[in-house]
PDB file of C-alpha atoms in Angstrom:
ATOM      1  CA  MET K   1      15.546  14.086  14.929  1.00  0.00           C
ATOM      2  CA  PRO K   2      13.453  10.991  14.137  1.00  0.00           C
ATOM      3  CA  CYS K   3      11.938   9.234  17.121  1.00  0.00           C
ATOM      4  CA  ARG K   4      13.534   5.903  18.080  1.00  0.00           C
ATOM      5  CA  ARG K   5      10.916   3.191  18.215  1.00  0.00           C
ATOM      6  CA  SER K   6      10.476   1.499  21.552  1.00  0.00           C
ATOM      7  CA  PRO K   7       9.874  -2.234  22.112  1.00  0.00           C
ATOM      8  CA  THR K   8       6.538  -1.251  23.659  1.00  0.00           C
ATOM      9  CA  ARG K   9       5.374   0.332  20.404  1.00  0.00           C
ATOM     10  CA  ARG K  10       6.433  -2.683  18.370  1.00  0.00           C
ATOM     11  CA  GLY K  11       4.602  -4.871  20.881  1.00  0.00           C
ATOM     12  CA  LEU K  12       1.458  -2.810  20.416  1.00  0.00           C
ATOM     13  CA  ARG K  13       1.517  -3.386  16.669  1.00  0.00           C
ATOM     14  CA  ALA K  14       2.067  -7.104  17.248  1.00  0.00           C
ATOM     15  CA  ARG K  15      -0.929  -7.268  19.582  1.00  0.00           C
ATOM     16  CA  LEU K  16      -3.025  -5.415  17.023  1.00  0.00           C
ATOM     17  CA  ALA K  17      -2.043  -7.916  14.323  1.00  0.00           C
ATOM     18  CA  ALA K  18      -2.932 -10.813  16.625  1.00  0.00           C
ATOM     19  CA  ALA K  19      -6.260  -9.240  17.460  1.00  0.00           C
ATOM     20  CA  TRP K  20      -7.216  -9.118  13.757  1.00  0.00           C
ATOM     21  CA  THR K  21      -7.325 -12.908  13.648  1.00  0.00           C
ATOM     22  CA  ALA K  22      -9.164 -13.324  16.962  1.00  0.00           C
ATOM     23  CA  PRO K  23     -12.886 -13.839  17.581  1.00  0.00           C
ATOM     24  CA  ALA K  24     -14.992 -10.742  18.049  1.00  0.00           C
ATOM     25  CA  GLY K  25     -15.059 -11.075  21.859  1.00  0.00           C
ATOM     26  CA  VAL K  26     -11.283 -11.248  22.076  1.00  0.00           C
ATOM     27  CA  LEU K  27     -11.002  -8.294  19.705  1.00  0.00           C
ATOM     28  CA  LEU K  28     -13.325  -6.233  21.914  1.00  0.00           C
ATOM     29  CA  ALA K  29     -11.376  -7.133  25.055  1.00  0.00           C
ATOM     30  CA  THR K  30      -8.132  -6.187  23.337  1.00  0.00           C
ATOM     31  CA  ALA K  31      -9.601  -2.877  22.224  1.00  0.00           C
ATOM     32  CA  LEU K  32     -10.688  -2.058  25.775  1.00  0.00           C
ATOM     33  CA  ALA K  33      -7.319  -3.063  27.224  1.00  0.00           C
ATOM     34  CA  LEU K  34      -5.447  -0.901  24.763  1.00  0.00           C
ATOM     35  CA  GLY K  35      -7.771   2.064  25.185  1.00  0.00           C
ATOM     36  CA  TRP K  36      -9.321   1.980  21.711  1.00  0.00           C
ATOM     37  CA  THR K  37     -12.771   2.959  22.973  1.00  0.00           C
ATOM     38  CA  THR K  38     -12.739   6.511  21.577  1.00  0.00           C
ATOM     39  CA  PRO K  39     -10.360   8.528  19.418  1.00  0.00           C
ATOM     40  CA  ALA K  40      -9.656  10.874  22.330  1.00  0.00           C
ATOM     41  CA  ALA K  41      -8.637   8.005  24.617  1.00  0.00           C
ATOM     42  CA  ALA K  42      -5.561   7.196  22.552  1.00  0.00           C
ATOM     43  CA  ARG K  43      -4.288  10.672  21.850  1.00  0.00           C
ATOM     44  CA  ASP K  44      -1.308  10.560  24.174  1.00  0.00           C
ATOM     45  CA  GLY K  45       1.105  12.426  21.919  1.00  0.00           C
ATOM     46  CA  ALA K  46       1.384  14.540  18.817  1.00  0.00           C
ATOM     47  CA  ASN K  47       3.231  11.747  16.962  1.00  0.00           C
ATOM     48  CA  GLU K  48       0.628   9.022  17.544  1.00  0.00           C
ATOM     49  CA  VAL K  49      -1.201   8.063  14.336  1.00  0.00           C
ATOM     50  CA  ASP K  50      -3.433   5.209  13.298  1.00  0.00           C
ATOM     51  CA  VAL K  51      -1.474   4.271  10.172  1.00  0.00           C
ATOM     52  CA  GLU K  52       1.929   5.103   8.703  1.00  0.00           C
ATOM     53  CA  LEU K  53       1.248   4.752   4.984  1.00  0.00           C
ATOM     54  CA  VAL K  54       3.757   4.716   2.118  1.00  0.00           C
ATOM     55  CA  LEU K  55       2.044   5.145  -1.250  1.00  0.00           C
ATOM     56  CA  ALA K  56       4.519   3.553  -3.703  1.00  0.00           C
ATOM     57  CA  VAL K  57       3.451   4.307  -7.283  1.00  0.00           C
ATOM     58  CA  ASP K  58       4.829   2.809 -10.518  1.00  0.00           C
ATOM     59  CA  ILE K  59       5.941   5.322 -13.179  1.00  0.00           C
ATOM     60  CA  SER K  60       7.604   2.899 -15.615  1.00  0.00           C
ATOM     61  CA  TYR K  61       7.277   3.303 -19.395  1.00  0.00           C
ATOM     62  CA  SER K  62       4.784   0.450 -19.614  1.00  0.00           C
ATOM     63  CA  MET K  63       2.185   2.928 -18.368  1.00  0.00           C
ATOM     64  CA  ASP K  64       1.166   5.544 -20.903  1.00  0.00           C
ATOM     65  CA  PRO K  65       0.937   9.239 -19.908  1.00  0.00           C
ATOM     66  CA  GLU K  66      -2.854   9.152 -19.663  1.00  0.00           C
ATOM     67  CA  GLU K  67      -2.747   6.217 -17.261  1.00  0.00           C
ATOM     68  CA  GLN K  68      -0.108   7.928 -15.162  1.00  0.00           C
ATOM     69  CA  ALA K  69      -2.221  11.076 -14.976  1.00  0.00           C
ATOM     70  CA  LEU K  70      -5.262   9.001 -13.970  1.00  0.00           C
ATOM     71  CA  GLN K  71      -3.208   7.248 -11.318  1.00  0.00           C
ATOM     72  CA  ARG K  72      -1.877  10.500  -9.829  1.00  0.00           C
ATOM     73  CA  GLN K  73      -5.306  12.128  -9.894  1.00  0.00           C
ATOM     74  CA  GLY K  74      -6.810   9.019  -8.355  1.00  0.00           C
ATOM     75  CA  TYR K  75      -4.652   9.419  -5.267  1.00  0.00           C
ATOM     76  CA  ILE K  76      -5.387  13.143  -5.084  1.00  0.00           C
ATOM     77  CA  ASP K  77      -9.145  12.614  -5.329  1.00  0.00           C
ATOM     78  CA  ALA K  78      -9.128   9.686  -2.900  1.00  0.00           C
ATOM     79  CA  LEU K  79      -7.225  11.516  -0.169  1.00  0.00           C
ATOM     80  CA  ARG K  80      -9.499  14.542  -0.532  1.00  0.00           C
ATOM     81  CA  SER K  81     -12.736  12.538  -0.579  1.00  0.00           C
ATOM     82  CA  PRO K  82     -15.221  13.000   2.287  1.00  0.00           C
ATOM     83  CA  GLU K  83     -15.353   9.220   2.764  1.00  0.00           C
ATOM     84  CA  VAL K  84     -11.605   8.953   3.379  1.00  0.00           C
ATOM     85  CA  ILE K  85     -11.508  12.053   5.594  1.00  0.00           C
ATOM     86  CA  ASP K  86     -14.394  10.662   7.641  1.00  0.00           C
ATOM     87  CA  ALA K  87     -12.679   7.265   8.001  1.00  0.00           C
ATOM     88  CA  ILE K  88      -9.479   8.961   9.176  1.00  0.00           C
ATOM     89  CA  ARG K  89     -11.318  11.041  11.764  1.00  0.00           C
ATOM     90  CA  LYS K  90     -13.052   7.956  13.151  1.00  0.00           C
ATOM     91  CA  GLY K  91      -9.738   6.226  13.830  1.00  0.00           C
ATOM     92  CA  VAL K  92      -8.251   5.678  17.276  1.00  0.00           C
ATOM     93  CA  ASN K  93      -6.091   8.775  16.951  1.00  0.00           C
ATOM     94  CA  GLY K  94      -8.100  10.467  14.230  1.00  0.00           C
ATOM     95  CA  LYS K  95      -5.081  10.940  11.967  1.00  0.00           C
ATOM     96  CA  ILE K  96      -2.683   9.097   9.680  1.00  0.00           C
ATOM     97  CA  ALA K  97       0.831   9.799   8.402  1.00  0.00           C
ATOM     98  CA  VAL K  98       1.380   9.511   4.642  1.00  0.00           C
ATOM     99  CA  THR K  99       4.229   9.817   2.163  1.00  0.00           C
ATOM    100  CA  TYR K 100       4.014   9.445  -1.641  1.00  0.00           C
ATOM    101  CA  VAL K 101       6.840   7.724  -3.546  1.00  0.00           C
ATOM    102  CA  GLU K 102       7.220   7.138  -7.285  1.00  0.00           C
ATOM    103  CA  TRP K 103       9.401   4.315  -8.560  1.00  0.00           C
ATOM    104  CA  ALA K 104      10.535   2.450 -11.664  1.00  0.00           C
ATOM    105  CA  GLY K 105      13.969   0.748 -11.913  1.00  0.00           C
ATOM    106  CA  ILE K 106      16.259  -0.384  -9.119  1.00  0.00           C
ATOM    107  CA  ASN K 107      17.798   3.057  -8.588  1.00  0.00           C
ATOM    108  CA  THR K 108      14.876   5.265  -9.587  1.00  0.00           C
ATOM    109  CA  GLN K 109      12.728   6.110  -6.595  1.00  0.00           C
ATOM    110  CA  GLU K 110      11.673   9.598  -5.543  1.00  0.00           C
ATOM    111  CA  VAL K 111       9.748  10.944  -2.567  1.00  0.00           C
ATOM    112  CA  VAL K 112       7.231  13.230  -4.268  1.00  0.00           C
ATOM    113  CA  ALA K 113       5.505  14.257  -1.025  1.00  0.00           C
ATOM    114  CA  ASP K 114       7.297  13.687   2.283  1.00  0.00           C
ATOM    115  CA  TRP K 115       5.730  12.434   5.491  1.00  0.00           C
ATOM    116  CA  MET K 116       2.783  14.504   6.629  1.00  0.00           C
ATOM    117  CA  VAL K 117      -0.126  14.028   9.009  1.00  0.00           C
ATOM    118  CA  ILE K 118      -3.596  14.019   7.469  1.00  0.00           C
ATOM    119  CA  ASP K 119      -6.339  14.641  10.013  1.00  0.00           C
ATOM    120  CA  GLY K 120      -8.933  16.564   8.016  1.00  0.00           C
ATOM    121  CA  LYS K 121      -9.783  18.461   4.847  1.00  0.00           C
ATOM    122  CA  GLU K 122      -7.111  21.135   5.250  1.00  0.00           C
ATOM    123  CA  SER K 123      -4.182  18.771   5.763  1.00  0.00           C
ATOM    124  CA  ALA K 124      -5.432  16.488   2.973  1.00  0.00           C
ATOM    125  CA  ALA K 125      -5.581  19.470   0.626  1.00  0.00           C
ATOM    126  CA  GLU K 126      -2.067  20.537   1.626  1.00  0.00           C
ATOM    127  CA  PHE K 127      -0.622  17.065   1.031  1.00  0.00           C
ATOM    128  CA  THR K 128      -2.362  16.504  -2.299  1.00  0.00           C
ATOM    129  CA  ALA K 129      -1.392  19.976  -3.526  1.00  0.00           C
ATOM    130  CA  GLN K 130       2.196  18.714  -3.544  1.00  0.00           C
ATOM    131  CA  LEU K 131       1.171  15.841  -5.817  1.00  0.00           C
ATOM    132  CA  ALA K 132      -0.768  18.111  -8.152  1.00  0.00           C
ATOM    133  CA  ALA K 133       2.192  20.477  -8.514  1.00  0.00           C
ATOM    134  CA  LYS K 134       4.767  17.806  -9.375  1.00  0.00           C
ATOM    135  CA  PRO K 135       5.423  16.971 -13.063  1.00  0.00           C
ATOM    136  CA  ILE K 136       4.657  13.407 -14.098  1.00  0.00           C
ATOM    137  CA  ARG K 137       7.682  11.374 -15.204  1.00  0.00           C
ATOM    138  CA  ARG K 138       8.173   8.089 -17.052  1.00  0.00           C
ATOM    139  CA  LEU K 139      11.243   5.962 -16.349  1.00  0.00           C
ATOM    140  CA  TYR K 140      12.702   2.616 -17.414  1.00  0.00           C
ATOM    141  CA  ARG K 141      12.411  -0.854 -15.872  1.00  0.00           C
ATOM    142  CA  THR K 142      10.224  -2.218 -13.099  1.00  0.00           C
ATOM    143  CA  SER K 143      11.754  -3.009  -9.729  1.00  0.00           C
ATOM    144  CA  ILE K 144       9.076  -3.734  -7.159  1.00  0.00           C
ATOM    145  CA  SER K 145      11.795  -5.074  -4.877  1.00  0.00           C
ATOM    146  CA  GLY K 146      13.660  -1.785  -5.225  1.00  0.00           C
ATOM    147  CA  ALA K 147      10.487   0.106  -4.331  1.00  0.00           C
ATOM    148  CA  LEU K 148       9.972  -2.030  -1.224  1.00  0.00           C
ATOM    149  CA  ASP K 149      13.607  -1.714  -0.167  1.00  0.00           C
ATOM    150  CA  PHE K 150      13.356   2.058  -0.593  1.00  0.00           C
ATOM    151  CA  ALA K 151      10.082   2.259   1.338  1.00  0.00           C
ATOM    152  CA  VAL K 152      10.987   0.178   4.390  1.00  0.00           C
ATOM    153  CA  PRO K 153      13.599   2.576   5.871  1.00  0.00           C
ATOM    154  CA  LEU K 154      11.186   5.490   5.470  1.00  0.00           C
ATOM    155  CA  PHE K 155       9.288   4.268   8.521  1.00  0.00           C
ATOM    156  CA  ASP K 156      12.373   4.543  10.731  1.00  0.00           C
ATOM    157  CA  LYS K 157      13.145   8.005   9.374  1.00  0.00           C
ATOM    158  CA  ASN K 158       9.801   9.564  10.233  1.00  0.00           C
ATOM    159  CA  ASP K 159       8.655  11.015  13.558  1.00  0.00           C
ATOM    160  CA  TYR K 160       5.446   9.023  13.882  1.00  0.00           C
ATOM    161  CA  HIS K 161       4.235   5.984  15.795  1.00  0.00           C
ATOM    162  CA  GLY K 162       1.435   4.135  14.042  1.00  0.00           C
ATOM    163  CA  LEU K 163      -0.700   1.186  15.053  1.00  0.00           C
ATOM    164  CA  LYS K 164      -0.048  -0.101  11.523  1.00  0.00           C
ATOM    165  CA  GLN K 165       2.757   0.395   9.020  1.00  0.00           C
ATOM    166  CA  VAL K 166       1.608  -0.133   5.429  1.00  0.00           C
ATOM    167  CA  ILE K 167       3.304  -0.016   2.030  1.00  0.00           C
ATOM    168  CA  ASP K 168       0.757   0.410  -0.734  1.00  0.00           C
ATOM    169  CA  VAL K 169       2.254  -0.722  -4.079  1.00  0.00           C
ATOM    170  CA  SER K 170       0.594   0.078  -7.397  1.00  0.00           C
ATOM    171  CA  GLY K 171       1.986  -1.116 -10.714  1.00  0.00           C
ATOM    172  CA  ASP K 172       1.269  -2.733 -14.065  1.00  0.00           C
ATOM    173  CA  GLY K 173       4.074  -5.260 -14.386  1.00  0.00           C
ATOM    174  CA  SER K 174       6.178  -7.882 -12.655  1.00  0.00           C
ATOM    175  CA  ASN K 175       9.581  -7.310 -11.102  1.00  0.00           C
ATOM    176  CA  ASN K 176      12.325  -7.341 -13.776  1.00  0.00           C
ATOM    177  CA  GLN K 177      15.254  -5.681 -12.010  1.00  0.00           C
ATOM    178  CA  GLY K 178      16.875  -5.879  -8.595  1.00  0.00           C
ATOM    179  CA  ARG K 179      16.706  -8.686  -6.093  1.00  0.00           C
ATOM    180  CA  PRO K 180      13.766 -11.123  -6.046  1.00  0.00           C
ATOM    181  CA  VAL K 181      10.564  -9.397  -5.016  1.00  0.00           C
ATOM    182  CA  THR K 182       9.754 -12.187  -2.563  1.00  0.00           C
ATOM    183  CA  ALA K 183      12.991 -11.512  -0.663  1.00  0.00           C
ATOM    184  CA  ALA K 184      12.173  -7.806  -0.369  1.00  0.00           C
ATOM    185  CA  ARG K 185       8.610  -8.642   0.639  1.00  0.00           C
ATOM    186  CA  ASP K 186       9.701 -11.096   3.315  1.00  0.00           C
ATOM    187  CA  ASP K 187      12.187  -8.628   4.797  1.00  0.00           C
ATOM    188  CA  ALA K 188       9.426  -6.023   5.067  1.00  0.00           C
ATOM    189  CA  LEU K 189       7.014  -8.491   6.655  1.00  0.00           C
ATOM    190  CA  ALA K 190       9.669  -9.489   9.198  1.00  0.00           C
ATOM    191  CA  LYS K 191       9.627  -5.884  10.414  1.00  0.00           C
ATOM    192  CA  GLY K 192       5.876  -5.997  10.978  1.00  0.00           C
ATOM    193  CA  ILE K 193       5.028  -4.021   7.832  1.00  0.00           C
ATOM    194  CA  THR K 194       1.936  -4.869   5.780  1.00  0.00           C
ATOM    195  CA  ILE K 195       2.106  -4.669   1.970  1.00  0.00           C
ATOM    196  CA  ASN K 196      -1.054  -4.051  -0.066  1.00  0.00           C
ATOM    197  CA  GLY K 197      -1.355  -3.964  -3.840  1.00  0.00           C
ATOM    198  CA  LEU K 198      -3.074  -2.223  -6.705  1.00  0.00           C
ATOM    199  CA  PRO K 199      -2.213  -4.331  -9.783  1.00  0.00           C
ATOM    200  CA  ILE K 200      -3.189  -2.533 -12.985  1.00  0.00           C
ATOM    201  CA  LEU K 201      -4.452  -4.957 -15.653  1.00  0.00           C
ATOM    202  CA  LEU K 202      -5.336  -2.929 -18.730  1.00  0.00           C
ATOM    203  CA  ASN K 203      -5.317  -4.503 -22.183  1.00  0.00           C
ATOM    204  CA  ARG K 204      -2.813  -2.605 -24.298  1.00  0.00           C
ATOM    205  CA  PRO K 205       0.192  -3.267 -26.587  1.00  0.00           C
ATOM    206  CA  ASN K 206       3.453  -3.861 -24.736  1.00  0.00           C
ATOM    207  CA  GLY K 207       5.939  -3.802 -27.609  1.00  0.00           C
ATOM    208  CA  GLY K 208       6.064  -7.575 -27.831  1.00  0.00           C
ATOM    209  CA  PHE K 209       7.599  -7.978 -24.380  1.00  0.00           C
ATOM    210  CA  PRO K 210       5.969 -10.938 -22.604  1.00  0.00           C
ATOM    211  CA  GLU K 211       4.306 -10.085 -19.317  1.00  0.00           C
ATOM    212  CA  VAL K 212       3.001 -12.271 -16.528  1.00  0.00           C
ATOM    213  CA  GLU K 213      -0.395 -13.570 -17.614  1.00  0.00           C
ATOM    214  CA  ASN K 214      -2.313 -12.832 -14.415  1.00  0.00           C
ATOM    215  CA  LEU K 215      -0.794  -9.841 -12.672  1.00  0.00           C
ATOM    216  CA  ASP K 216      -3.370 -10.008  -9.886  1.00  0.00           C
ATOM    217  CA  GLU K 217      -2.209 -13.534  -9.027  1.00  0.00           C
ATOM    218  CA  TYR K 218       1.413 -12.376  -9.228  1.00  0.00           C
ATOM    219  CA  TYR K 219       0.688  -9.630  -6.700  1.00  0.00           C
ATOM    220  CA  ARG K 220      -1.181 -12.095  -4.502  1.00  0.00           C
ATOM    221  CA  ASP K 221       1.596 -14.682  -4.465  1.00  0.00           C
ATOM    222  CA  CYS K 222       4.720 -12.556  -4.786  1.00  0.00           C
ATOM    223  CA  VAL K 223       4.121  -8.990  -3.581  1.00  0.00           C
ATOM    224  CA  ILE K 224       1.532  -8.470  -0.861  1.00  0.00           C
ATOM    225  CA  GLY K 225       1.552  -9.853   2.667  1.00  0.00           C
ATOM    226  CA  GLY K 226       1.180  -9.168   6.356  1.00  0.00           C
ATOM    227  CA  PRO K 227      -1.816  -8.792   8.690  1.00  0.00           C
ATOM    228  CA  GLY K 228      -4.864  -7.574   6.808  1.00  0.00           C
ATOM    229  CA  SER K 229      -3.094  -7.477   3.444  1.00  0.00           C
ATOM    230  CA  PHE K 230      -5.210  -7.172   0.311  1.00  0.00           C
ATOM    231  CA  MET K 231      -5.182  -6.036  -3.294  1.00  0.00           C
ATOM    232  CA  ILE K 232      -7.630  -4.426  -5.673  1.00  0.00           C
ATOM    233  CA  PRO K 233      -7.078  -5.188  -9.378  1.00  0.00           C
ATOM    234  CA  ILE K 234      -7.843  -2.390 -11.840  1.00  0.00           C
ATOM    235  CA  ARG K 235      -9.110  -3.727 -15.176  1.00  0.00           C
ATOM    236  CA  GLU K 236     -10.519  -0.558 -16.763  1.00  0.00           C
ATOM    237  CA  ARG K 237      -9.359   3.056 -16.796  1.00  0.00           C
ATOM    238  CA  ALA K 238     -12.727   4.228 -15.525  1.00  0.00           C
ATOM    239  CA  HIS K 239     -12.120   2.330 -12.283  1.00  0.00           C
ATOM    240  CA  PHE K 240      -8.884   4.074 -11.238  1.00  0.00           C
ATOM    241  CA  VAL K 241     -10.350   6.649  -8.867  1.00  0.00           C
ATOM    242  CA  GLU K 242     -12.861   4.384  -7.138  1.00  0.00           C
ATOM    243  CA  ALA K 243     -10.336   1.558  -6.758  1.00  0.00           C
ATOM    244  CA  ILE K 244      -7.771   3.850  -5.163  1.00  0.00           C
ATOM    245  CA  ARG K 245     -10.358   5.370  -2.843  1.00  0.00           C
ATOM    246  CA  THR K 246     -11.592   1.928  -1.787  1.00  0.00           C
ATOM    247  CA  LYS K 247      -8.037   0.801  -1.141  1.00  0.00           C
ATOM    248  CA  ILE K 248      -7.191   3.795   1.029  1.00  0.00           C
ATOM    249  CA  LEU K 249     -10.456   3.423   2.947  1.00  0.00           C
ATOM    250  CA  LEU K 250      -9.473  -0.154   3.805  1.00  0.00           C
ATOM    251  CA  GLU K 251      -5.965   0.920   4.775  1.00  0.00           C
ATOM    252  CA  VAL K 252      -6.983   3.683   7.170  1.00  0.00           C
ATOM    253  CA  ALA K 253      -9.756   1.653   8.828  1.00  0.00           C
ATOM    254  CA  LEU K 254      -8.800  -0.108  12.056  1.00  0.00           C
ATOM    255  CA  ALA K 255     -11.634  -2.620  11.751  1.00  0.00           C
ATOM    256  CA  PRO K 256     -10.410  -6.234  11.467  1.00  0.00           C
ATOM    257  CA  PRO K 257     -10.465  -7.892   8.042  1.00  0.00           C
ATOM    258  CA  PRO K 258     -12.692 -10.884   7.292  1.00  0.00           C
ATOM    259  CA  ALA K 259     -11.658 -14.378   8.339  1.00  0.00           C
ATOM    260  CA  TRP K 260      -8.713 -16.127   6.676  1.00  0.00           C
ATOM    261  CA  PRO K 261      -7.450 -17.782   4.539  1.00  0.00           C
ATOM    262  CA  VAL K 262      -8.817 -16.231   1.337  1.00  0.00           C
ATOM    263  CA  ARG K 263     -11.991 -14.290   0.827  1.00  0.00           C
ATOM    264  CA  VAL K 264     -13.238 -12.488  -2.240  1.00  0.00           C
ATOM    265  CA  ILE K 265     -15.264  -9.408  -1.343  1.00  0.00           C
ATOM    266  CA  PRO K 266     -17.425  -8.079  -4.193  1.00  0.00           C
ATOM    267  CA  ALA K 267     -16.669  -4.458  -4.972  1.00  0.00           C
ATOM    268  CA  SER K 268     -19.071  -3.584  -7.770  1.00  0.00           C
ATOM    269  CA  ALA K 269     -18.350   0.113  -7.290  1.00  0.00           C
ATOM    270  CA  VAL K 270     -14.856  -0.449  -8.640  1.00  0.00           C
ATOM    271  CA  GLY K 271     -15.906  -2.953 -11.261  1.00  0.00           C
ATOM    272  CA  GLY K 272     -13.716  -5.677  -9.848  1.00  0.00           C
ATOM    273  CA  GLU K 273     -12.974  -7.449  -6.619  1.00  0.00           C
ATOM    274  CA  VAL K 274     -11.094  -6.944  -3.403  1.00  0.00           C
ATOM    275  CA  LEU K 275      -8.935  -9.988  -2.828  1.00  0.00           C
ATOM    276  CA  ARG K 276      -7.703 -10.623   0.700  1.00  0.00           C
ATOM    277  CA  THR K 277      -4.999 -13.234   0.860  1.00  0.00           C
ATOM    278  CA  GLN K 278      -3.125 -14.990   3.588  1.00  0.00           C
ATOM    279  CA  GLY K 279      -2.130 -18.604   3.652  1.00  0.00           C
ATOM    280  CA  ALA K 280      -2.993 -19.034  -0.018  1.00  0.00           C
ATOM    281  CA  GLU K 281      -1.093 -21.653  -1.996  1.00  0.00           C
ATOM    282  CA  GLN K 282       1.486 -19.966  -4.217  1.00  0.00           C
ATOM    283  CA  LYS K 283       0.947 -20.788  -7.884  1.00  0.00           C
ATOM    284  CA  THR K 284       2.773 -17.950  -9.642  1.00  0.00           C
ATOM    285  CA  ALA K 285       6.367 -17.951 -10.916  1.00  0.00           C
ATOM    286  CA  CYS K 286       7.703 -15.001  -8.945  1.00  0.00           C
ATOM    287  CA  MET K 287      10.875 -14.730 -11.082  1.00  0.00           C
ATOM    288  CA  PHE K 288       8.922 -14.480 -14.346  1.00  0.00           C
ATOM    289  CA  GLY K 289       9.850 -10.864 -15.084  1.00  0.00           C
ATOM    290  CA  GLU K 290      13.544 -11.358 -14.401  1.00  0.00           C
ATOM    291  CA  ARG K 291      13.703 -14.441 -16.635  1.00  0.00           C
ATOM    292  CA  GLN K 292      11.861 -12.762 -19.501  1.00  0.00           C
ATOM    293  CA  TRP K 293      14.123  -9.706 -19.360  1.00  0.00           C
ATOM    294  CA  GLN K 294      17.234 -11.904 -19.259  1.00  0.00           C
ATOM    295  CA  GLN K 295      16.082 -13.930 -22.265  1.00  0.00           C
ATOM    296  CA  ARG K 296      15.329 -10.832 -24.317  1.00  0.00           C
ATOM    297  CA  TRP K 297      18.082  -8.423 -23.299  1.00  0.00           C
ATOM    298  CA  GLY K 298      20.702 -10.587 -21.599  1.00  0.00           C
ATOM    299  CA  ASN K 299      21.013  -8.410 -18.487  1.00  0.00           C
TER     300      ASN K 299
END
């Protein structure tokens, strides 16, 4: 039976979020008070993890089969990489809980690999073997809000208690089905969940269907949010694997992010940039996808 979350655990996550925005001295004092000095100090139960991570991956028809294969393999390679394994082991609890979800339209979400603890090479290999064995599908429409609404209850259904709860959304288009993405985002943030993004910006034909001009800005303004939230745009196919690995490294690390509001961190290894955003002025029309679909198809 899933564990019921206690107010104490929610309070711990809230204190962690507050600590991320504090000066270094306050952060150190908080770490000492909460027993973050060594991984062993925090291991007070089998269900304690550093991060509960939902990997929510777009499989809509706007992505061609080669891109989908690159995306899937990118997650497999990233989770198996020595850098990610080392980062996980250096965490407070030395382990994370992960589930992998694929999504497209409002009613098309599937858990490809259910919740599992990754604490080393063997568990990472076991989890990623499930991804490698699953056929790749392509489905219609793009409902980021549906993906978020599907992902949020997954945290309450698992047996883990994480210092962070993160939904990691990757996709190549704006929301065009379901409720407004900002409403789904805000509901997730109200529960203390952080949403990170991997917007995929590859130049390719889209059948004449207009798409939001700057998908990275759309993700910044309309999709991601919460303490430590960030996104990594992918602009070339060759950058898939490194971008995904960099993103997961940032998600499993318990180190505080740089100062707010907005900082651009060069990431030459992924050929792009890591954009951290909080408090940024919204400039993007977050209903763009819905309006374009309505104008073209009438539904």
